[in-house]
Coordinates of C-alpha atoms and ligand atoms in Angstrom, one line a residue:
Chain A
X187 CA 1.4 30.9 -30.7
X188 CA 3.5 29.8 -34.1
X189 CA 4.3 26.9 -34.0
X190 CA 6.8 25.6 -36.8
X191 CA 5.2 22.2 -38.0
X192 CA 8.5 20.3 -36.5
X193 CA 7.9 21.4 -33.5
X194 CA 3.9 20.2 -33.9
X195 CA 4.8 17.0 -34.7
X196 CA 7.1 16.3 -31.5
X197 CA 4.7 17.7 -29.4
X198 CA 2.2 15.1 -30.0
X199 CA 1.7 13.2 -27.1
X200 CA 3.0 9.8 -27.1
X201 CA -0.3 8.0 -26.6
X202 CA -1.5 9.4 -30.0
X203 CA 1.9 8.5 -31.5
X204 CA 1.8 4.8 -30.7
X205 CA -1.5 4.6 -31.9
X206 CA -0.2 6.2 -35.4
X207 CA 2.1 3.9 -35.6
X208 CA 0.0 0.9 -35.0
X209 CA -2.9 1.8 -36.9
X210 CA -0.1 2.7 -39.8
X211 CA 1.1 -0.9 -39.8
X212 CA -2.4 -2.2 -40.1
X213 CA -3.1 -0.1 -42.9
X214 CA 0.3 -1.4 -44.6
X215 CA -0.7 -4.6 -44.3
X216 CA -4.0 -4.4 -45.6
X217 CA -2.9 -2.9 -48.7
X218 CA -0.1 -5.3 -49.2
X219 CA -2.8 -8.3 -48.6
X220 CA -5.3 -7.3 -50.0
X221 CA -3.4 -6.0 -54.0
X222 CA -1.6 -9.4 -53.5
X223 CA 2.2 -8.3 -52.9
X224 CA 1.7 -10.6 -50.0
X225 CA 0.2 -14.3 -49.9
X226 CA -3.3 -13.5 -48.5
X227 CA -3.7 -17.2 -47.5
X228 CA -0.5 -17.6 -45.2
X229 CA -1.2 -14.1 -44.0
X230 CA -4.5 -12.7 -44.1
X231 CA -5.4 -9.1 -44.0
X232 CA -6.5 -7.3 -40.6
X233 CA -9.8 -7.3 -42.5
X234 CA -10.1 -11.0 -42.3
X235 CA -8.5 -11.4 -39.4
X236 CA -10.7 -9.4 -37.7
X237 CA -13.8 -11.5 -39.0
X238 CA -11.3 -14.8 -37.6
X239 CA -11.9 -12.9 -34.1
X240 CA -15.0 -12.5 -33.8
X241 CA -15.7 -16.2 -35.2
X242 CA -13.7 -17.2 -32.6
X243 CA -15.0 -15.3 -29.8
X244 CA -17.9 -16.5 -31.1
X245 CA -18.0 -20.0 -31.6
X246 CA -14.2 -21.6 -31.1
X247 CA -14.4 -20.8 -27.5
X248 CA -11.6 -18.0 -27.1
X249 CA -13.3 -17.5 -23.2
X250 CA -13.1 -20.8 -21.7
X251 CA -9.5 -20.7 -23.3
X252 CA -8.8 -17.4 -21.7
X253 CA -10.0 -18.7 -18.4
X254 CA -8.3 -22.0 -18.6
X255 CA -5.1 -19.9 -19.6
X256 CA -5.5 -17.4 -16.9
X257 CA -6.0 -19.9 -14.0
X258 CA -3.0 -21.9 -15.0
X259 CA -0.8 -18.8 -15.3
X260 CA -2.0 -17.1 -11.7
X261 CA -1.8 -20.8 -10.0
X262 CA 1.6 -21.2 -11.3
X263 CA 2.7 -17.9 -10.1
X264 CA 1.1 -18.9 -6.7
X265 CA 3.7 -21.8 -6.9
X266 CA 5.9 -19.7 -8.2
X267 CA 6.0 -16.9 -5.6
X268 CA 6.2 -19.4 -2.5
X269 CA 9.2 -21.3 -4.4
X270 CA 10.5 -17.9 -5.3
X271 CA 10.4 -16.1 -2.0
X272 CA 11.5 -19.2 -0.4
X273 CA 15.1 -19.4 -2.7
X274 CA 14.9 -15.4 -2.4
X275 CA 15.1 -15.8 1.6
X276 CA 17.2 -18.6 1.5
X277 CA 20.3 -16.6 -0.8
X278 CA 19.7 -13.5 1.2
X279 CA 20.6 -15.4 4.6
X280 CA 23.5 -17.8 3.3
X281 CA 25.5 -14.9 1.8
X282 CA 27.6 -17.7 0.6
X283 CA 25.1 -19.6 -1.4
X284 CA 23.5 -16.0 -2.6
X285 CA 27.1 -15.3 -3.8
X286 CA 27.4 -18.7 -5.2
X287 CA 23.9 -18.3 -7.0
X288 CA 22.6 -15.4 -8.0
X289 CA 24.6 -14.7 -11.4
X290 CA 23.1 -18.5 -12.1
X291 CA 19.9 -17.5 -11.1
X292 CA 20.1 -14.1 -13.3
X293 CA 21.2 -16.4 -16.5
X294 CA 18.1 -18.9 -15.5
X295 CA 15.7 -16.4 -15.2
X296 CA 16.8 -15.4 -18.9
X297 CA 17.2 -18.7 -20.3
X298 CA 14.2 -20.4 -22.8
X299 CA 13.0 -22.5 -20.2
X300 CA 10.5 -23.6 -21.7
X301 CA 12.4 -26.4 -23.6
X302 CA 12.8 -28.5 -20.7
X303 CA 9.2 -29.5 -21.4
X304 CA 9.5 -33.3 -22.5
X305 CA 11.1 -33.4 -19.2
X306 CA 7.9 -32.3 -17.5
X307 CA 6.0 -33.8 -20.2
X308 CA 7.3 -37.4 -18.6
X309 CA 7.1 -36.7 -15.1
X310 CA 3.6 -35.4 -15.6
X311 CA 2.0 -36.4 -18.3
X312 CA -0.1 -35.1 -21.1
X313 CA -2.2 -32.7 -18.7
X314 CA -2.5 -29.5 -17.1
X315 CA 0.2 -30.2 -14.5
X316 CA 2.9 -30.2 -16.9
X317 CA 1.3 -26.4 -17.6
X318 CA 1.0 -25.6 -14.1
X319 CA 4.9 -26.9 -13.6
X320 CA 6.4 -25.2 -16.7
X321 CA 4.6 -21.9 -16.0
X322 CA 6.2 -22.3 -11.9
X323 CA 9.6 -23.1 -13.8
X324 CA 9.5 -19.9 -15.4
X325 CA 8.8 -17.6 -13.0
X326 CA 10.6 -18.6 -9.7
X327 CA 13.8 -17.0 -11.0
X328 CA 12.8 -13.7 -11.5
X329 CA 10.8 -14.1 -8.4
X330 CA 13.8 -15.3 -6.7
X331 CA 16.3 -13.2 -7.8
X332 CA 13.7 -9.5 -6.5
X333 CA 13.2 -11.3 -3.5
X334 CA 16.7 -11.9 -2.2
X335 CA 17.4 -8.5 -3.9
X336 CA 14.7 -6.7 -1.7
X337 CA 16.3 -8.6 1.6
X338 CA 19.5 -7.8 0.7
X339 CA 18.3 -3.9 0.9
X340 CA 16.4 -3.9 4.1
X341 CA 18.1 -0.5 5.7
X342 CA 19.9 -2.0 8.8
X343 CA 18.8 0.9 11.3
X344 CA 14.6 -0.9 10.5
X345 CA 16.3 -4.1 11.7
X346 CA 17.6 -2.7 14.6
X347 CA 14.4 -1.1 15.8
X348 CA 13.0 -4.6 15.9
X349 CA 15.8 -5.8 18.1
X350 CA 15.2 -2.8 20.0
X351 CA 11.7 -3.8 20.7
X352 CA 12.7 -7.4 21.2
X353 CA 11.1 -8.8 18.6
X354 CA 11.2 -12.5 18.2
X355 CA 13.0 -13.7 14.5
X356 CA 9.7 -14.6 13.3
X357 CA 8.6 -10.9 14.2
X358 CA 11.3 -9.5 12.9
X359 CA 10.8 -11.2 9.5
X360 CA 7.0 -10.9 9.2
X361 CA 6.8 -7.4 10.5
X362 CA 10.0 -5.5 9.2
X363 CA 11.8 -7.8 6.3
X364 CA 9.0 -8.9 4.7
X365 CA 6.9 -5.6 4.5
X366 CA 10.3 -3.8 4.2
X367 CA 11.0 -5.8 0.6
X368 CA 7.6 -5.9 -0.5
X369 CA 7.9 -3.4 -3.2
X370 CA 10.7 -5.3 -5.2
X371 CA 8.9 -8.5 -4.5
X372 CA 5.7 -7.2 -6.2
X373 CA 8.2 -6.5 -8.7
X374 CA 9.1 -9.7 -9.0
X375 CA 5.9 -11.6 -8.8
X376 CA 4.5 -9.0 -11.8
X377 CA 7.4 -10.2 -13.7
X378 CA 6.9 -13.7 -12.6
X379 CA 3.2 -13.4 -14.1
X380 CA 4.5 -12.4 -17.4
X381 CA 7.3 -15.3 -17.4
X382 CA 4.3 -17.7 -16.3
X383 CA 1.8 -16.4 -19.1
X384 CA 4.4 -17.2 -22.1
X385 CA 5.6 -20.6 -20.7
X386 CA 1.6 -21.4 -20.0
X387 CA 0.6 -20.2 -23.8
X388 CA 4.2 -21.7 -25.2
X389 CA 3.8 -25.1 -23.5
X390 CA -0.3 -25.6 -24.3
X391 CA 0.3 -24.9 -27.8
X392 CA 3.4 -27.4 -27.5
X393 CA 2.1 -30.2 -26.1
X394 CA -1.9 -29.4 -27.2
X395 CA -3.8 -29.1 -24.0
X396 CA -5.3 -26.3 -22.1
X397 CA -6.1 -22.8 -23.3
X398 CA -5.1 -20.0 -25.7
X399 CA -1.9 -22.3 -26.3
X400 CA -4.1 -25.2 -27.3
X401 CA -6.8 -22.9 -29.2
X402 CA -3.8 -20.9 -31.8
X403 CA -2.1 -24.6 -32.3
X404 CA -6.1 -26.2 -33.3
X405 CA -6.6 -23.5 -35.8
X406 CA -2.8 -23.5 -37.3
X407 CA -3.5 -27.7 -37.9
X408 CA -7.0 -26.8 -39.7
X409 CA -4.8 -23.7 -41.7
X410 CA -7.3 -21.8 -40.7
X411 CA -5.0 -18.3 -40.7
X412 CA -6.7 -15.9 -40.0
X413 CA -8.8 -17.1 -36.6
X414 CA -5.2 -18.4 -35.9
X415 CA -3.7 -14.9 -36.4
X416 CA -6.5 -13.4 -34.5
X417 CA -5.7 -15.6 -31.6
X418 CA -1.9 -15.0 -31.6
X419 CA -2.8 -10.6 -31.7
X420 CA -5.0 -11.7 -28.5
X421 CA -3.0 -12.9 -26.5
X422 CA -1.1 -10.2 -27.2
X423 CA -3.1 -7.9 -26.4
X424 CA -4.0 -9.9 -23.2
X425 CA -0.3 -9.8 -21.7
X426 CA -0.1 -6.1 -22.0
X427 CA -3.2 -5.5 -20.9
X428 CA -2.1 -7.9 -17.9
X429 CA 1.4 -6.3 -17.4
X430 CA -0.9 -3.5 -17.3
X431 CA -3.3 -4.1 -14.7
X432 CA -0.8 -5.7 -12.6
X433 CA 1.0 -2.6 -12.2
X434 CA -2.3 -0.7 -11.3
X435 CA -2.5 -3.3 -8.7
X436 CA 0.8 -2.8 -7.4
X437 CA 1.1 0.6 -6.9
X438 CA -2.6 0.2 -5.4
X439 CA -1.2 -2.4 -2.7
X440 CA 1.9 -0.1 -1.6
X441 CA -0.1 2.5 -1.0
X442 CA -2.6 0.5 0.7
X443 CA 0.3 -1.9 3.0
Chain B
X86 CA 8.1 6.1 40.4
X87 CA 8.2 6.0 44.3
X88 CA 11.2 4.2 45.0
X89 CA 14.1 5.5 43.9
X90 CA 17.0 3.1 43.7
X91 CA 20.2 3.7 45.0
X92 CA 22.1 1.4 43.2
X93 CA 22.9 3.4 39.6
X94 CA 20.4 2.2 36.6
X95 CA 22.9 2.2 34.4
X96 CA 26.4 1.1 34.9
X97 CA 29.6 1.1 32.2
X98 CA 32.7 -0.5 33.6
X99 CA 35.5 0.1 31.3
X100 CA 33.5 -0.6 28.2
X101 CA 35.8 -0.2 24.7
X102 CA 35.2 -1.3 21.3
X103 CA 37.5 -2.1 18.6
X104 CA 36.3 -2.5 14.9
X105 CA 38.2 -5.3 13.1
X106 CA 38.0 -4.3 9.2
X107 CA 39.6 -5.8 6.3
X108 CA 41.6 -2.6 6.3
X109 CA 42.9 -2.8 9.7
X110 CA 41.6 -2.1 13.4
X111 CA 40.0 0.6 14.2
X112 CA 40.1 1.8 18.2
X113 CA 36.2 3.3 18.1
X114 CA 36.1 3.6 22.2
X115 CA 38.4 3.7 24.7
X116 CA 37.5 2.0 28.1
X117 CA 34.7 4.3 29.7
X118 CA 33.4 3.9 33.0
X119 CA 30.3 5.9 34.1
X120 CA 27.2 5.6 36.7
X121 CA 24.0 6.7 35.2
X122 CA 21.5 7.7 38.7
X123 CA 17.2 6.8 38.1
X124 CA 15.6 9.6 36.5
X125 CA 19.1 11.7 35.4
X126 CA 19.6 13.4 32.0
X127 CA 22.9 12.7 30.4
X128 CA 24.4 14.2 27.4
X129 CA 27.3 12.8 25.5
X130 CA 29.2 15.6 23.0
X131 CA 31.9 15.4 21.1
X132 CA 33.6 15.7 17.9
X133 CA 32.3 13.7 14.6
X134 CA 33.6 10.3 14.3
X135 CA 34.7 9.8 18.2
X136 CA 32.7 6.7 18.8
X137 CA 29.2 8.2 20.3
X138 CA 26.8 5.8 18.2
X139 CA 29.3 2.8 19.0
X140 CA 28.6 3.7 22.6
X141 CA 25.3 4.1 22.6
X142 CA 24.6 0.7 20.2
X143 CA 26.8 -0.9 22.9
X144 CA 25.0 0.0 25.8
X145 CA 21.4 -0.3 23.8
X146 CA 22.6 -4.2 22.9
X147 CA 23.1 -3.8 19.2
X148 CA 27.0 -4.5 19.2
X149 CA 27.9 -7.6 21.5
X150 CA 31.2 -7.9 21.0
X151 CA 32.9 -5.7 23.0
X152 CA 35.2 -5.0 26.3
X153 CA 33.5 -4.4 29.5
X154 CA 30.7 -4.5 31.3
X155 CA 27.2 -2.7 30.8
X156 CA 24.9 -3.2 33.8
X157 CA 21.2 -2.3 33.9
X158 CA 19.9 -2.2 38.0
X159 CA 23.1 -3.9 38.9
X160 CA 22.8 -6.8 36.4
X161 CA 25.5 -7.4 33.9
X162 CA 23.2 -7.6 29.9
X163 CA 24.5 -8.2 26.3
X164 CA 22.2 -7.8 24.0
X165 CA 19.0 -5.9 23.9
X166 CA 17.4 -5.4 26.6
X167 CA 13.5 -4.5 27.4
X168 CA 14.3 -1.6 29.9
X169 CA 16.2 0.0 27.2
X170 CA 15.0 1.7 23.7
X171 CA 16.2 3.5 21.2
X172 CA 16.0 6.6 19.0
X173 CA 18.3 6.3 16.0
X174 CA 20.4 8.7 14.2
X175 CA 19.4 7.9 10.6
X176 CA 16.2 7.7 9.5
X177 CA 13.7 4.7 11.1
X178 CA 10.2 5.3 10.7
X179 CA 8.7 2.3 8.7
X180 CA 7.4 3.6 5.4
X181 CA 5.1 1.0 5.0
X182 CA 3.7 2.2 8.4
X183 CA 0.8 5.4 9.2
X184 CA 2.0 7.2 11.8
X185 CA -0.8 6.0 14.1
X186 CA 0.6 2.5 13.2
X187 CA 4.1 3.2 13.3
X188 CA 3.9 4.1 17.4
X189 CA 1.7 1.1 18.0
X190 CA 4.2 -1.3 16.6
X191 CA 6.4 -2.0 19.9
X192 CA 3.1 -2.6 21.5
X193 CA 1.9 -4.6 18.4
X194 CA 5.0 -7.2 18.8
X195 CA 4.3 -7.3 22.8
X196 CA 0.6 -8.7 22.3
X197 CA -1.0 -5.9 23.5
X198 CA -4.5 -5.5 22.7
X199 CA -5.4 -2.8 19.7
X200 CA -7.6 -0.7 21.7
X201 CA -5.4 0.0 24.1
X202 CA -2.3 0.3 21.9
X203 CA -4.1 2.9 19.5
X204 CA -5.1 4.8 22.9
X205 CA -1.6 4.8 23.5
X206 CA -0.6 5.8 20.3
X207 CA -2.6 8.3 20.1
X208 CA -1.8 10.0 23.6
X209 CA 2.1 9.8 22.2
X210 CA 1.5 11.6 18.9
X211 CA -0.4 14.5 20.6
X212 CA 2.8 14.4 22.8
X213 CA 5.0 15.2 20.5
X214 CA 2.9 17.4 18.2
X215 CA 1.7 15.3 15.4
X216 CA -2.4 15.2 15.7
X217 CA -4.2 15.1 12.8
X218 CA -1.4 13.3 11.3
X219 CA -2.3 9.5 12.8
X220 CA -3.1 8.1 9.2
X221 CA -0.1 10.0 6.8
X222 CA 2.6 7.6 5.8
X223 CA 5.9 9.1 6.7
X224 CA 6.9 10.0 2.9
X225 CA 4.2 12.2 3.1
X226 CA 5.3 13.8 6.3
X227 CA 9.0 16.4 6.7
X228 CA 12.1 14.7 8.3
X229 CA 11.0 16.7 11.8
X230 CA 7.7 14.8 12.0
X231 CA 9.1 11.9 10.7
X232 CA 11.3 11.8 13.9
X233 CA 8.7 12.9 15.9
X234 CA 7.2 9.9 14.7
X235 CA 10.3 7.5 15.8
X236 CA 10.4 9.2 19.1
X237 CA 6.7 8.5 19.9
X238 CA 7.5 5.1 19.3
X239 CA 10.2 4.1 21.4
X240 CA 8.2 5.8 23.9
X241 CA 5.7 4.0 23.0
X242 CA 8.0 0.9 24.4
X243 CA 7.8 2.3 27.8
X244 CA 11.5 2.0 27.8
X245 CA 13.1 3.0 32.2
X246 CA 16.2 3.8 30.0
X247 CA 15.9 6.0 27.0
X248 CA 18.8 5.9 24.8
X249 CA 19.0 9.0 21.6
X250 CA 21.2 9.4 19.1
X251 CA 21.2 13.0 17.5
X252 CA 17.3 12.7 17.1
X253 CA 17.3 16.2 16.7
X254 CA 19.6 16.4 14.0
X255 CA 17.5 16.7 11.3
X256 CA 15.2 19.5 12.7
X257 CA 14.9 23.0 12.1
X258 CA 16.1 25.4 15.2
X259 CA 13.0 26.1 16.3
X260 CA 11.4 22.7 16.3
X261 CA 14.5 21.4 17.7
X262 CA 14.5 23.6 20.7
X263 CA 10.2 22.8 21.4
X264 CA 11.0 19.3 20.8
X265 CA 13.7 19.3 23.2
X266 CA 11.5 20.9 25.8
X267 CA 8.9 18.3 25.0
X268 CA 11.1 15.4 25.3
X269 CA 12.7 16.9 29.0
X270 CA 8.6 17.4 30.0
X271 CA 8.1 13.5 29.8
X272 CA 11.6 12.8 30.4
X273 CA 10.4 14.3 34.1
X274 CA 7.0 13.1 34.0
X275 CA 8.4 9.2 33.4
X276 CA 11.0 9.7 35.4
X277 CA 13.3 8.2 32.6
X278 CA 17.0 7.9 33.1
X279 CA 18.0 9.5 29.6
X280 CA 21.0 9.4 27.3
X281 CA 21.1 11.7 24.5
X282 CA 24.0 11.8 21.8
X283 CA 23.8 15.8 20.4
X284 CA 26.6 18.1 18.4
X285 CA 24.8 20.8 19.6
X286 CA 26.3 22.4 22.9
X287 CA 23.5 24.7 23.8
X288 CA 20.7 21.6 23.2
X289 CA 22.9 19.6 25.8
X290 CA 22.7 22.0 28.6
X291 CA 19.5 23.1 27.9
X292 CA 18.4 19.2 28.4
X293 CA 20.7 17.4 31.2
X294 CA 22.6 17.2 34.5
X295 CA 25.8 16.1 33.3
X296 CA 27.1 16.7 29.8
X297 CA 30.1 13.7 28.9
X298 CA 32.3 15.3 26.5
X299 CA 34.4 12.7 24.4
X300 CA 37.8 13.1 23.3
X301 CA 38.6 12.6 19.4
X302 CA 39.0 8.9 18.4
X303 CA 39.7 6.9 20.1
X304 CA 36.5 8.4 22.3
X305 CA 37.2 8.9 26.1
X306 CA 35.5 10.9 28.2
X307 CA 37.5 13.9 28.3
X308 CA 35.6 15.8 31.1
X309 CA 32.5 15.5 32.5
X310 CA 30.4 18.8 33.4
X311 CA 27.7 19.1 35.8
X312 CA 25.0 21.3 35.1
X313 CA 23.6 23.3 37.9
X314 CA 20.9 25.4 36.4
X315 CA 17.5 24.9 38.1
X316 CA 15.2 22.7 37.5
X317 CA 12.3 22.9 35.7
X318 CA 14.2 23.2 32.7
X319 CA 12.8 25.2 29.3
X320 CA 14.5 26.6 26.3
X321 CA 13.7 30.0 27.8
X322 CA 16.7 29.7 30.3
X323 CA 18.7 30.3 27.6
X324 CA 19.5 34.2 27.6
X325 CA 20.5 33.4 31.1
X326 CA 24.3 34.4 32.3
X327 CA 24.8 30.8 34.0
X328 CA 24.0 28.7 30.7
X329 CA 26.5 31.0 28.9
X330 CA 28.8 30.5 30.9
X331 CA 28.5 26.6 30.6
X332 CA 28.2 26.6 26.7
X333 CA 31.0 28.6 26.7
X334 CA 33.1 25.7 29.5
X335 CA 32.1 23.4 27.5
X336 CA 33.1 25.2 24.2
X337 CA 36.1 25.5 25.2
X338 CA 37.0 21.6 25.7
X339 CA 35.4 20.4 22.7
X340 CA 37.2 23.5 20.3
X341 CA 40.4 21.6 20.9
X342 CA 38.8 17.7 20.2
X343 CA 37.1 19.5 17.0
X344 CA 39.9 20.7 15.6
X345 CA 41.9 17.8 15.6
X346 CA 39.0 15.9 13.9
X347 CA 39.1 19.1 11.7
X348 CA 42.9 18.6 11.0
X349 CA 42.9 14.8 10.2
X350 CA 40.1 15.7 7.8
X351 CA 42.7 17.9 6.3
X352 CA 45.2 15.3 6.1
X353 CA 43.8 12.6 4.6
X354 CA 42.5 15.1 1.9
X355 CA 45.9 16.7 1.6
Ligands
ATP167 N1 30.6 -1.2 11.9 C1 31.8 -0.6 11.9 N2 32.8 -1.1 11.3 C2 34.0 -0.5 11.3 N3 34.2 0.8 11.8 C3 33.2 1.4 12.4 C4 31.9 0.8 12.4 N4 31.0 1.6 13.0 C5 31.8 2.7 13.3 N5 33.1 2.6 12.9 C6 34.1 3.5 13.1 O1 34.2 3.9 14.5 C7 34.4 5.3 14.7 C8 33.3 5.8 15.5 O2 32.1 5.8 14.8 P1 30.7 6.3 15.4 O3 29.6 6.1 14.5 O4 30.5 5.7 16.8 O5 31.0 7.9 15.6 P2 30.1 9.1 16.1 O6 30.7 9.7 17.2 O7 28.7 8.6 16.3 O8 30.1 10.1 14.8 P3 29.0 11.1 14.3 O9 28.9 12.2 15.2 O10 29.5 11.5 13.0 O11 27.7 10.3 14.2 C9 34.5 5.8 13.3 O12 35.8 6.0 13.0 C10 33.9 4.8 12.4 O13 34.5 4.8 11.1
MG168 MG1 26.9 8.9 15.3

């Protein structure tokens, strides 16, 4: 078994790989903090930072943020998904309003959103509802935009069973369209989540209430860098490890439906 | 099943269907009239394209804009209807669905209660051959079973009228012909008045009393052929001299339909 070192090297699996890479940066950045080619004060080394993390794990109350963030996020994509598959329903049964729509919907869904918070920021005021609204905002395109895509593909001969059996519309929703589309609308909802997570974290460390948001924006004000940078990496790591765990669940639940 | 009604179950008077596309009109049937007795076997034949599945999604209720008149026990309908069900031609099995809860879904939509619809169920998948496979989704399942599967269901309907459209189509030979006995077996048993859509000459005398055999499009019925072989009916029958003779009757009409089907084809790709 020769194997030329080329070839070695491409063979590595790809897990191993990204973790190369990653740890590589790390290193990098160490060095370059800690000889002083970078300013050690506006960015910290991982060394420090690290130490910021567990301080604030410890004491600056990283969990309650987490939950705080978390509840805001899955309530808004609760709002979210019933707005969502509402519109979604709504474009796929006025094909002239989904024709009308959907490119708008597409460019919404892609647009920063998340600016139209002093707009909230008055209808709500300084509190978690503004959150809870922006975070909805955010993910009711994409929500949108799978669900009327999943109607849209319902195979006609499923809809004609139903009529077949005489199913009443409400059946014929419920029992075919809506289990029928499920797959892209869990594909929609898990991208809904994500769109929900950054407006949620975006908008608390805007307007300085709630959770991670709120927490990163405290420690920036007190220039205290590295707990700041350590809550930035966190979150993060949180929204893959969400994106993650939300796909887990969704392959789970289609095989489970 | 005791009384047997005189008046035909089924009735077409001059039913015909013309598509309107954006590309013109297209003539898909041409009037057919036809009395369909309680408890017969029908076959309809003919070449690809001649307006079979238009006939069959008229009569079932699917397409409600057409000429004619369908009548089910003397009663002019339009739209589905709950004497009638149907086996598709494509693929129709829910994915999302086990077998086992794939044949209890007519029952599931009519309110019946889930003891007895898994009973039912049950009793319909050993019919057609698919025990031990109550809880496999159908991706896990071949195209056969996944037919089986959408058989068992509209059986599962309890449908007087029974309309198929190629369900065999996807099957192997030797499944096909088993199934086909299967699906006569209950067919007799239920006393169902049955309309089956085939390309498959030998399948259709095998199976009925009268084969239809449709012209090229526009589809007519271009003859009708009685089939006189005894009953019980079974696959085995076919070696005999009679049901020769009839595949080759029949043959010999639908050669000439087939090849101008055959010869448009060439057409439009010459
Ligand atoms: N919804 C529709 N709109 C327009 N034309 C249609 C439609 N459905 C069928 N047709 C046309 O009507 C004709 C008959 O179609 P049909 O599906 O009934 O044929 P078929 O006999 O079932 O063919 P096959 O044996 O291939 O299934 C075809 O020319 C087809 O193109
Ligand atoms: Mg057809």
């Amino acid at each position: 078994m020769a194997r030329t070192m080329a070839s070695t090297r491409l063979t590595l699996p790809p897990l191993l790989i990204r973790f190369l890479v990653i740890a590589g940066l790390v290193g990098l950045w160490e060095i370059a903090s800690g000889s002083g080619w970078i300013n050690a004060f506006t960015a910290p080394a991982p060394s420090s930072v690290w130490k910021g993390f567990e301080k604030i794990v410890a004491e600056g109350g990283l969990g309650e943020a987490m939950a705080i963030t978390f509840a805001t996020a899955l309530m808004s994509a609760a709002i979210g998904a019933v707005f969502g598959i509402a519109s979604g329903y709504i474009l796929h049964i006025w094909k002239a309003a989904g024709e009308a729509y959907t490119s708008w919907l597409a460019a919404l869904a892609s647009a920063p959103l998340v600016l139209l918070y002093p707009l909230f920021l008055v209808i709500f005021g300084r509190n978690m509802w503004t959150i809870v609204a922006m975070g909805a905002l955010g993910c009711t395109p994409p929500i949108a935009l799978k669900a009327k895509e999943g109607l849209d593909g319902v195979k006609p001969v499923l809809l004609n069973v139903g009529r077949t059996f005489n199913l009443t519309p409400k059946q014929q929703f419920w029992m075919i369209m809506f289990p029928a589309s499920l797959p892209s609308i869990f594909t929609g909802i898990r991208i809904g989540l994500l769109f929900a997570i950054i407006n949620v974290v975006g908008v608390e460390f805007l307007v300085n209430v709630g959770g991670l948001g709120q927490l990163i924006a405290n420690l920036g004000d007190r220039f205290d860098y590295p707990q700041m940078y350590a809550g930035i990496f966190f979150v993060i790591l949180v929204s893959v490890a969400f994106f993650w765990i939300t796909e887990k669940l969704e392959k789970w639940l289609l095989s489970n439906t | 099943m005791a009384d047997v009604k005189q008046a035909p179950v089924l009735r077409l008077k001059d039913v015909a269907k013309t598509f309107v596309t954006p590309h013109g009109n297209v003539r898909a049937v041409e009037p057919v009239t036809l009395d369909i007795r309680q408890g017969e076997f029908i076959s309809i034949i003919g070449p690809s394209g001649c307006g079979k599945s238009t006939l069959m999604n008229i009569v079932g209720g699917l397409i409600e804009d057409y000429e004619g008149s369908v009548e089910v026990d003397g009663i002019q309908v339009r739209g589905c209807h709950k004497e009638v069900g149907m086996v598709f031609q494509e693929e129709s099995a829910f994915p999302w669905r086990t077998a086992l809860n794939n044949v209890t879904f007519p029952m599931e939509a009519a309110g019946i209660t889930k003891e007895e619809r898994v009973q039912r169920a049950m009793e319909l998948l050993h019919l057609v051959g698919l025990d031990g496979f109550e809880n496999r989704f159908p991706a896990e399942l071949s195209g056969g079973m996944r037919q089986r599967i959408a058989i068992a269901r509209t059986l599962a309907f309890r449908p007087r009228i029974l309309l198929m459209d190629e369900p065999f189509a996807a099957l192997d030979e030797q499944t096909r012909l088993l199934l086909g006995d299967k699906v006569l077996q209950i067919q007799q048993e239920l006393n169902q008045t049955t309309m089956l859509i085939t390309h498959n000459i030998a399948e259709a005398v095998q199976l009925s009393d009268r084969v239809l055999i449709m012209s090229f499009r526009p589809g007519r019925i271009k003859r009708v052929v009685e089939i006189d072989l005894p009953h019980p009916r079974s696959s085995k029958m076919m070696g005999g001299e009679r049901f020769g003779q009839l595949v080759a009757a029949i043959w010999e009409d639908l050669r000439e339909e087939a090849s101008k089907g055959l010869q448009e084809l060439e057409r439009v790709r010459g």
